Short mmCIF file of C-alpha atoms in Angstrom, two decimals:
data_model
loop_
_atom_site.label_atom_id
_atom_site.label_comp_id
_atom_site.label_asym_id
_atom_site.label_seq_id
_atom_site.Cartn_x
_atom_site.Cartn_y
_atom_site.Cartn_z
CA MET A 29 -206.46 177.16 203.82
CA ASP A 30 -208.61 179.96 202.37
CA GLY A 31 -206.59 179.75 199.16
CA GLN A 32 -207.36 176.04 198.80
CA MET A 33 -211.08 176.60 199.44
CA ILE A 34 -211.19 179.41 196.89
CA SER A 35 -209.36 177.39 194.22
CA SER A 36 -211.58 174.37 194.86
CA TYR A 37 -214.73 176.50 194.62
CA LEU A 38 -213.69 178.14 191.35
CA ASN A 39 -212.73 174.78 189.87
CA VAL A 40 -215.98 173.01 190.73
CA ALA A 41 -218.20 175.99 189.85
CA GLN A 42 -216.20 176.51 186.64
CA LEU A 43 -215.61 180.22 187.21
CA ASP A 44 -212.63 182.12 185.81
CA LEU A 45 -211.97 184.70 188.53
CA ASP A 46 -208.92 186.06 190.40
CA PRO A 47 -208.38 183.96 193.58
CA GLN A 48 -206.35 186.73 195.23
CA LEU A 49 -209.15 189.25 194.79
CA ILE A 50 -211.59 186.76 196.31
CA ALA A 51 -209.23 186.12 199.23
CA LYS A 52 -209.11 189.85 199.94
CA GLU A 53 -212.90 190.09 199.86
CA LEU A 54 -213.22 187.02 202.10
CA GLU A 55 -210.97 188.67 204.68
CA LEU A 56 -213.11 191.83 204.60
CA LEU A 57 -216.27 189.75 204.95
CA GLU A 58 -214.92 187.91 207.98
CA GLN A 59 -214.00 191.23 209.60
CA TYR A 60 -217.53 192.47 209.00
CA ILE A 61 -219.09 189.33 210.49
CA ALA A 62 -216.88 189.54 213.56
CA SER A 63 -217.68 193.19 214.26
CA SER A 64 -221.32 193.65 213.23
CA GLN A 65 -224.48 193.22 215.27
CA LEU A 66 -226.71 190.43 214.00
CA PRO A 67 -230.05 191.51 212.48
CA SER A 68 -233.43 190.01 213.31
CA VAL A 69 -234.49 186.82 211.56
CA ARG A 70 -237.37 187.09 209.10
CA TRP A 71 -239.45 184.01 209.92
CA GLU A 72 -242.33 185.13 207.70
CA TYR A 73 -242.30 187.03 204.42
CA GLN A 74 -244.69 187.98 201.65
CA ILE A 75 -244.58 185.94 198.45
CA PRO A 76 -246.06 186.45 194.98
CA GLU A 77 -248.86 184.53 193.35
CA LEU A 78 -247.60 181.89 190.93
CA GLY A 79 -248.44 181.97 187.24
CA GLU A 80 -249.95 179.19 185.16
CA GLY A 81 -248.26 175.90 185.92
CA GLY A 82 -246.32 177.45 188.81
CA ALA A 83 -243.26 178.11 186.67
CA CYS A 84 -243.15 181.85 187.27
CA SER A 85 -244.24 184.33 189.91
CA LEU A 86 -246.80 186.96 188.94
CA PHE A 87 -244.87 190.18 189.48
CA GLY A 88 -246.84 192.68 191.56
CA TYR A 89 -249.43 190.19 192.88
CA LEU A 90 -248.89 188.94 196.44
CA GLN A 91 -250.54 186.03 198.18
CA ASP A 92 -252.77 186.93 201.13
CA GLU A 93 -250.94 184.67 203.55
CA PRO A 94 -247.21 185.13 204.22
CA PHE A 95 -244.77 182.28 203.70
CA LYS A 96 -243.76 180.76 207.04
CA LEU A 97 -240.11 179.71 207.12
CA SER A 98 -240.86 178.04 210.46
CA ASP A 99 -242.86 175.39 208.56
CA TYR A 100 -239.55 174.20 207.08
CA VAL A 101 -236.91 175.24 209.64
CA ALA A 102 -237.03 174.51 213.37
CA THR A 103 -237.10 177.72 215.42
CA HIS A 104 -234.57 176.75 218.10
CA SER A 105 -231.79 179.17 219.07
CA GLN A 106 -229.05 177.49 217.02
CA ASN A 107 -231.02 177.87 213.79
CA GLU A 108 -232.01 181.42 214.69
CA HIS A 109 -228.33 182.30 215.15
CA LYS A 110 -227.45 180.79 211.76
CA LEU A 111 -230.30 182.54 209.98
CA ALA A 112 -229.30 185.86 211.56
CA ASN A 113 -225.78 185.35 210.21
CA LEU A 114 -227.18 184.63 206.74
CA GLN A 115 -229.25 187.81 206.83
CA ASN A 116 -226.13 189.65 207.98
CA ILE A 117 -224.30 188.39 204.87
CA VAL A 118 -227.24 189.45 202.71
CA ASN A 119 -227.03 192.94 204.22
CA TYR A 120 -223.27 193.01 203.59
CA ILE A 121 -223.74 192.06 199.94
CA GLN A 122 -226.27 194.82 199.44
CA GLN A 123 -224.08 197.41 201.18
CA GLN A 124 -220.98 196.49 199.20
CA THR A 125 -222.51 196.03 195.75
CA GLN A 126 -225.87 197.90 195.77
CA VAL A 127 -227.38 194.88 194.06
CA ASP A 128 -231.15 195.21 193.61
CA TRP A 129 -232.03 191.67 194.70
CA TYR A 130 -230.09 188.95 196.49
CA GLY A 131 -231.19 185.69 198.07
CA ILE A 132 -229.70 182.64 199.79
CA TYR A 133 -231.33 179.26 199.15
CA GLN A 134 -230.68 175.88 200.76
CA ALA A 135 -231.37 172.51 199.15
CA THR A 136 -234.03 170.99 201.42
CA ASP A 137 -236.09 167.80 201.48
CA THR A 138 -239.79 168.66 201.75
CA SER A 139 -243.05 166.72 201.59
CA GLU A 140 -243.14 167.64 197.90
CA GLY A 141 -239.59 166.47 197.20
CA ALA A 142 -236.21 168.20 197.12
CA GLN A 143 -236.46 171.97 196.72
CA LEU A 144 -234.45 175.14 197.02
CA LEU A 145 -235.72 176.99 200.12
CA LYS A 146 -235.15 180.74 200.46
CA LEU A 147 -233.61 181.41 203.88
CA ALA A 148 -232.68 185.10 203.68
CA TYR A 149 -232.92 187.84 201.08
CA HIS A 150 -232.93 191.52 200.15
CA GLY A 151 -235.33 193.07 197.64
CA ALA A 152 -238.83 192.57 196.30
CA PRO A 153 -241.00 189.59 197.33
CA SER A 154 -240.22 186.43 195.38
CA ARG A 155 -241.09 182.76 195.37
CA PRO A 156 -239.79 180.80 198.40
CA LEU A 157 -239.34 177.34 196.87
CA PHE A 158 -237.96 175.92 193.62
CA PRO A 159 -238.38 172.20 192.79
CA LEU A 160 -235.01 170.55 192.24
CA THR A 161 -235.99 168.65 189.12
CA GLU A 162 -234.63 168.45 185.59
CA ALA A 163 -238.04 169.47 184.26
CA PHE A 164 -238.04 172.68 186.30
CA ALA A 165 -234.40 173.35 185.43
CA ALA A 166 -235.39 173.69 181.77
CA GLY A 167 -236.86 177.09 182.60
CA SER A 168 -235.04 178.05 185.78
CA ASN A 169 -231.54 179.43 186.07
CA ASN A 170 -231.54 178.77 189.84
CA VAL A 171 -232.33 175.09 189.57
CA GLN A 172 -230.00 174.61 186.61
CA VAL A 173 -227.11 175.93 188.72
CA ALA A 174 -228.05 173.74 191.69
CA LEU A 175 -228.17 170.58 189.57
CA SER A 176 -225.10 171.32 187.44
CA LYS A 177 -222.98 172.86 190.27
CA GLN A 178 -221.79 175.43 187.72
CA GLY A 179 -222.06 179.16 188.32
CA ARG A 180 -223.79 181.43 185.82
CA VAL A 181 -223.08 185.08 185.17
CA ILE A 182 -225.62 186.78 182.91
CA ASN A 183 -224.77 190.42 182.27
CA ASN A 184 -227.48 190.87 179.63
CA VAL A 185 -230.69 188.96 180.31
CA GLU A 186 -232.25 189.97 177.00
CA ASN A 187 -229.37 188.49 175.01
CA TYR A 188 -229.33 185.38 177.22
CA LEU A 189 -233.03 184.78 176.57
CA ALA A 190 -232.56 185.33 172.85
CA SER A 191 -229.89 182.62 172.82
CA GLY A 192 -232.27 180.11 174.45
CA GLY A 193 -230.86 180.15 177.99
CA GLU A 194 -232.80 178.64 180.92
CA TYR A 195 -234.62 181.56 182.48
CA TYR A 196 -238.03 182.82 183.48
CA THR A 197 -238.78 186.51 183.74
CA CYS A 198 -240.64 187.70 186.84
CA ASP A 199 -239.42 191.25 187.40
CA PRO A 200 -239.05 192.93 183.99
CA LYS A 201 -236.59 195.43 185.46
CA VAL A 202 -233.90 192.77 185.90
CA LYS A 203 -231.14 193.22 183.31
CA SER A 204 -228.29 191.20 184.87
CA GLU A 205 -228.25 188.10 187.07
CA THR A 206 -225.63 185.93 188.71
CA CYS A 207 -226.46 182.57 190.23
CA LEU A 208 -223.77 180.65 192.12
CA PRO A 209 -223.70 177.24 193.84
CA LEU A 210 -222.97 176.61 197.52
CA PHE A 211 -220.81 173.60 198.41
CA ASN A 212 -220.19 171.52 201.52
CA THR A 213 -216.74 170.11 202.35
CA GLN A 214 -217.32 167.22 199.91
CA ASN A 215 -218.09 169.70 197.08
CA GLU A 216 -221.72 168.61 197.02
CA CYS A 217 -224.14 171.38 196.09
CA VAL A 218 -226.16 172.30 199.20
CA GLY A 219 -227.81 175.44 197.86
CA ILE A 220 -227.38 178.51 195.69
CA VAL A 221 -227.27 182.29 195.86
CA ASP A 222 -229.04 184.49 193.36
CA ALA A 223 -228.22 188.14 192.65
CA GLU A 224 -230.15 190.44 190.30
CA ALA A 225 -229.53 193.97 189.06
CA PHE A 226 -231.54 196.46 187.06
CA ASN A 227 -228.55 197.39 184.86
CA ASN A 228 -226.69 195.49 182.15
CA ASP A 229 -223.04 194.54 182.81
CA PHE A 230 -223.52 194.90 186.56
CA PHE A 231 -221.39 191.94 187.63
CA ASP A 232 -217.79 193.07 187.24
CA SER A 233 -214.75 191.30 188.70
CA ARG A 234 -214.95 192.93 192.14
CA THR A 235 -218.69 192.32 192.52
CA LEU A 236 -218.22 188.68 191.55
CA ALA A 237 -215.31 188.36 193.99
CA ILE A 238 -217.58 189.59 196.81
CA LEU A 239 -220.30 187.13 195.81
CA VAL A 240 -217.89 184.19 195.68
CA ALA A 241 -216.32 185.15 199.03
CA CYS A 242 -219.78 185.01 200.55
CA CYS A 243 -220.48 181.66 198.87
CA ILE A 244 -217.47 180.22 200.67
CA LYS A 245 -218.70 181.51 204.03
CA ILE A 246 -222.46 180.86 203.72
CA PRO A 247 -222.41 177.03 204.06
CA HIS A 248 -221.16 177.44 207.66
CA PHE A 249 -224.54 178.99 208.51
CA LEU A 250 -226.96 176.73 206.63
CA VAL A 251 -229.57 175.17 208.91
#
């Protein structure tokens, strides 16, 4: 069954990776989830000020008020358990890869339309919501992946920008980024994960296998 899920994921996301390596990493992830103690849920977190037009965060400038996840996600015990599992996966990713930034986003209907909502993350403060619109996708790797359902691996951000790729720079230290879709059982995109590193060529085959293994597991814990 895992083999079918992996093959389906790679096919829809249009990623050329080794299914057997992903299956091995998925097994290790499941062992970790079964044996680890769940972390606390972060219901509030600091977020940056947005730049002109709201397209990009102002790196190093934080809003006075924290973002309240509870304004978008009900705080009952079932959701708290799911969010704790998502943070547990975030912690696992960081431990296994030493990635500098990693976040899990769910596609969510809000009063301002469909958006990507950040549920759990590791790293510096970042924006909590991304509008799921074609207009925003023109400058956002995250939204482009969510709308296209295709994964993106960028091992040199500078070269990617020079070639005209959809991207906005918030943290100038980021040199590599991988953004991958999350699918439900009907292969509909229900969110994305975003990983960033301060080195070029960070996302090798094993690191990508770990990320994809987590992408297969994460939808079980979306709220």
